[in-house]
Amino acid sequence: QVQLVESGGGLVQPGGSLRLSCAASGMIFSLYVMAWYRQAPGKQRELVAFITSGGTPNVADSVKGRFTISRDNAKNTMYVQMNSLKPEDTAVYYCNAHQLRATGRRQNEYWGQGTQVTVSS
């Protein structure tokens, strides 16, 4: 029932920009923490950025100053604007939605199918 659909991935040159979108359905979007993860070949999945249900953004140190996460609750969509892209940013980017319990544990976690971002000359 819940679906997360990413879009906006593609091939871009170093220094270029890309904007990814994650469209959510089947859930009360405004109640969820939304996040972007990425996984490069041979590497562990890592958290890139997340935005709270209240709209507070957080980004990983590796992308700080270059990536901006946002959400539009009216459109049930989360975005990440990626600027000054580097080859190290090449990965499959996944949309994640989850709620946090008072214990700090996640519940009702959902994942998108992923979208490929390739940064190369």
PDB file of C-alpha atoms in Angstrom:
ATOM      1  CA  GLN A   1       0.000   0.000   0.000  1.00  0.00           C
ATOM      2  CA  VAL A   2       2.771   2.428   0.911  1.00  0.00           C
ATOM      3  CA  GLN A   3       4.892   3.426  -2.043  1.00  0.00           C
ATOM      4  CA  LEU A   4       7.977   5.581  -2.322  1.00  0.00           C
ATOM      5  CA  VAL A   5       9.063   6.431  -5.847  1.00  0.00           C
ATOM      6  CA  GLU A   6      12.349   8.176  -6.551  1.00  0.00           C
ATOM      7  CA  SER A   7      13.098  10.147  -9.673  1.00  0.00           C
ATOM      8  CA  GLY A   8      15.687  12.562 -11.002  1.00  0.00           C
ATOM      9  CA  GLY A   9      18.774  10.393 -11.108  1.00  0.00           C
ATOM     10  CA  GLY A  10      21.120  10.294 -14.044  1.00  0.00           C
ATOM     11  CA  LEU A  11      24.575  11.050 -15.348  1.00  0.00           C
ATOM     12  CA  VAL A  12      26.178  14.358 -14.483  1.00  0.00           C
ATOM     13  CA  GLN A  13      29.679  15.798 -14.783  1.00  0.00           C
ATOM     14  CA  PRO A  14      31.762  16.659 -11.720  1.00  0.00           C
ATOM     15  CA  GLY A  15      30.721  20.035 -10.406  1.00  0.00           C
ATOM     16  CA  GLY A  16      27.249  19.633 -11.806  1.00  0.00           C
ATOM     17  CA  SER A  17      23.891  19.554 -10.071  1.00  0.00           C
ATOM     18  CA  LEU A  18      21.002  17.170  -9.795  1.00  0.00           C
ATOM     19  CA  ARG A  19      17.692  17.201  -7.959  1.00  0.00           C
ATOM     20  CA  LEU A  20      16.156  13.986  -6.709  1.00  0.00           C
ATOM     21  CA  SER A  21      12.511  13.609  -5.779  1.00  0.00           C
ATOM     22  CA  CYS A  22      10.707  11.033  -3.683  1.00  0.00           C
ATOM     23  CA  ALA A  23       6.949  10.845  -4.090  1.00  0.00           C
ATOM     24  CA  ALA A  24       5.103   9.077  -1.292  1.00  0.00           C
ATOM     25  CA  SER A  25       1.642   7.563  -1.260  1.00  0.00           C
ATOM     26  CA  GLY A  26      -0.437   5.379   1.025  1.00  0.00           C
ATOM     27  CA  MET A  27       0.737   7.052   4.213  1.00  0.00           C
ATOM     28  CA  ILE A  28       0.209  10.210   6.226  1.00  0.00           C
ATOM     29  CA  PHE A  29       3.291  11.881   4.848  1.00  0.00           C
ATOM     30  CA  SER A  30       3.494  14.704   7.378  1.00  0.00           C
ATOM     31  CA  LEU A  31       3.923  12.252  10.257  1.00  0.00           C
ATOM     32  CA  TYR A  32       7.088  10.656   8.887  1.00  0.00           C
ATOM     33  CA  VAL A  33      10.758  11.365   9.051  1.00  0.00           C
ATOM     34  CA  MET A  34      12.022  11.301   5.479  1.00  0.00           C
ATOM     35  CA  ALA A  35      15.568  10.415   4.541  1.00  0.00           C
ATOM     36  CA  TRP A  36      17.942   9.820   1.670  1.00  0.00           C
ATOM     37  CA  TYR A  37      20.423   6.966   1.781  1.00  0.00           C
ATOM     38  CA  ARG A  38      22.952   5.954  -0.812  1.00  0.00           C
ATOM     39  CA  GLN A  39      24.972   2.877  -1.594  1.00  0.00           C
ATOM     40  CA  ALA A  40      28.012   2.799  -3.832  1.00  0.00           C
ATOM     41  CA  PRO A  41      29.331  -0.446  -5.336  1.00  0.00           C
ATOM     42  CA  GLY A  42      31.209  -2.474  -2.749  1.00  0.00           C
ATOM     43  CA  LYS A  43      30.358  -0.083   0.049  1.00  0.00           C
ATOM     44  CA  GLN A  44      27.889   0.033   2.897  1.00  0.00           C
ATOM     45  CA  ARG A  45      24.655   1.935   2.652  1.00  0.00           C
ATOM     46  CA  GLU A  46      25.026   5.333   4.265  1.00  0.00           C
ATOM     47  CA  LEU A  47      22.681   8.025   5.420  1.00  0.00           C
ATOM     48  CA  VAL A  48      22.951  11.136   3.277  1.00  0.00           C
ATOM     49  CA  ALA A  49      20.339  13.405   4.779  1.00  0.00           C
ATOM     50  CA  PHE A  50      17.078  13.371   6.646  1.00  0.00           C
ATOM     51  CA  ILE A  51      14.337  15.799   7.452  1.00  0.00           C
ATOM     52  CA  THR A  52      12.067  15.568  10.454  1.00  0.00           C
ATOM     53  CA  SER A  53       8.309  15.605  10.399  1.00  0.00           C
ATOM     54  CA  GLY A  54       8.606  19.193  11.599  1.00  0.00           C
ATOM     55  CA  GLY A  55      10.783  20.125   8.641  1.00  0.00           C
ATOM     56  CA  THR A  56      14.195  20.316  10.299  1.00  0.00           C
ATOM     57  CA  PRO A  57      16.901  19.243   7.819  1.00  0.00           C
ATOM     58  CA  ASN A  58      20.040  17.301   8.641  1.00  0.00           C
ATOM     59  CA  VAL A  59      22.816  16.306   6.264  1.00  0.00           C
ATOM     60  CA  ALA A  60      25.862  14.102   6.573  1.00  0.00           C
ATOM     61  CA  ASP A  61      29.233  15.766   6.945  1.00  0.00           C
ATOM     62  CA  SER A  62      30.325  14.324   3.614  1.00  0.00           C
ATOM     63  CA  VAL A  63      27.703  16.340   1.745  1.00  0.00           C
ATOM     64  CA  LYS A  64      27.287  19.332   4.025  1.00  0.00           C
ATOM     65  CA  GLY A  65      27.281  22.569   2.109  1.00  0.00           C
ATOM     66  CA  ARG A  66      26.511  20.796  -1.162  1.00  0.00           C
ATOM     67  CA  PHE A  67      23.247  18.929  -0.579  1.00  0.00           C
ATOM     68  CA  THR A  68      19.985  20.417   0.637  1.00  0.00           C
ATOM     69  CA  ILE A  69      17.066  18.290   1.741  1.00  0.00           C
ATOM     70  CA  SER A  70      13.519  19.586   1.764  1.00  0.00           C
ATOM     71  CA  ARG A  71       9.941  18.380   1.812  1.00  0.00           C
ATOM     72  CA  ASP A  72       6.617  19.578   0.509  1.00  0.00           C
ATOM     73  CA  ASN A  73       3.866  18.070   2.601  1.00  0.00           C
ATOM     74  CA  ALA A  74       1.179  19.393   0.273  1.00  0.00           C
ATOM     75  CA  LYS A  75       2.695  17.312  -2.528  1.00  0.00           C
ATOM     76  CA  ASN A  76       3.733  14.353  -0.367  1.00  0.00           C
ATOM     77  CA  THR A  77       7.204  14.723  -1.810  1.00  0.00           C
ATOM     78  CA  MET A  78      10.734  14.942  -0.459  1.00  0.00           C
ATOM     79  CA  TYR A  79      13.639  16.402  -2.407  1.00  0.00           C
ATOM     80  CA  VAL A  80      17.375  16.632  -2.278  1.00  0.00           C
ATOM     81  CA  GLN A  81      19.165  19.316  -4.250  1.00  0.00           C
ATOM     82  CA  MET A  82      22.682  18.122  -4.999  1.00  0.00           C
ATOM     83  CA  ASN A  83      25.220  20.715  -6.083  1.00  0.00           C
ATOM     84  CA  SER A  84      28.957  20.583  -6.734  1.00  0.00           C
ATOM     85  CA  LEU A  85      28.719  16.871  -7.343  1.00  0.00           C
ATOM     86  CA  LYS A  86      31.830  14.746  -7.032  1.00  0.00           C
ATOM     87  CA  PRO A  87      32.671  11.298  -8.413  1.00  0.00           C
ATOM     88  CA  GLU A  88      32.478  10.038  -4.820  1.00  0.00           C
ATOM     89  CA  ASP A  89      28.766  10.862  -4.868  1.00  0.00           C
ATOM     90  CA  THR A  90      28.160   8.131  -7.431  1.00  0.00           C
ATOM     91  CA  ALA A  91      25.713   5.653  -5.906  1.00  0.00           C
ATOM     92  CA  VAL A  92      22.195   4.355  -5.925  1.00  0.00           C
ATOM     93  CA  TYR A  93      20.130   6.779  -3.896  1.00  0.00           C
ATOM     94  CA  TYR A  94      17.221   5.425  -1.872  1.00  0.00           C
ATOM     95  CA  CYS A  95      14.257   7.179  -0.355  1.00  0.00           C
ATOM     96  CA  ASN A  96      13.333   6.165   3.188  1.00  0.00           C
ATOM     97  CA  ALA A  97      10.353   6.974   5.370  1.00  0.00           C
ATOM     98  CA  HIS A  98       9.946   6.053   9.004  1.00  0.00           C
ATOM     99  CA  GLN A  99       8.437   7.013  12.291  1.00  0.00           C
ATOM    100  CA  LEU A 100      10.280   7.151  15.586  1.00  0.00           C
ATOM    101  CA  ARG A 101       8.949   5.715  18.805  1.00  0.00           C
ATOM    102  CA  ALA A 102       9.668   7.310  22.154  1.00  0.00           C
ATOM    103  CA  THR A 103      12.293   4.610  22.694  1.00  0.00           C
ATOM    104  CA  GLY A 104      14.170   5.804  19.641  1.00  0.00           C
ATOM    105  CA  ARG A 105      13.295   2.706  17.656  1.00  0.00           C
ATOM    106  CA  ARG A 106      11.978   2.981  14.147  1.00  0.00           C
ATOM    107  CA  GLN A 107       8.577   1.785  13.110  1.00  0.00           C
ATOM    108  CA  ASN A 108       6.644   1.692   9.866  1.00  0.00           C
ATOM    109  CA  GLU A 109       9.800   1.935   7.790  1.00  0.00           C
ATOM    110  CA  TYR A 110       9.532   2.005   4.009  1.00  0.00           C
ATOM    111  CA  TRP A 111      11.998   2.146   1.146  1.00  0.00           C
ATOM    112  CA  GLY A 112      11.904   3.254  -2.443  1.00  0.00           C
ATOM    113  CA  GLN A 113      13.362   1.316  -5.338  1.00  0.00           C
ATOM    114  CA  GLY A 114      16.396   3.549  -5.730  1.00  0.00           C
ATOM    115  CA  THR A 115      17.663   5.824  -8.459  1.00  0.00           C
ATOM    116  CA  GLN A 116      21.144   5.788  -9.958  1.00  0.00           C
ATOM    117  CA  VAL A 117      23.326   8.879  -9.725  1.00  0.00           C
ATOM    118  CA  THR A 118      26.556   8.771 -11.690  1.00  0.00           C
ATOM    119  CA  VAL A 119      29.084  11.590 -11.494  1.00  0.00           C
ATOM    120  CA  SER A 120      31.711  11.170 -14.165  1.00  0.00           C
ATOM    121  CA  SER A 121      33.609  12.989 -16.870  1.00  0.00           C
TER     122      SER A 121
END
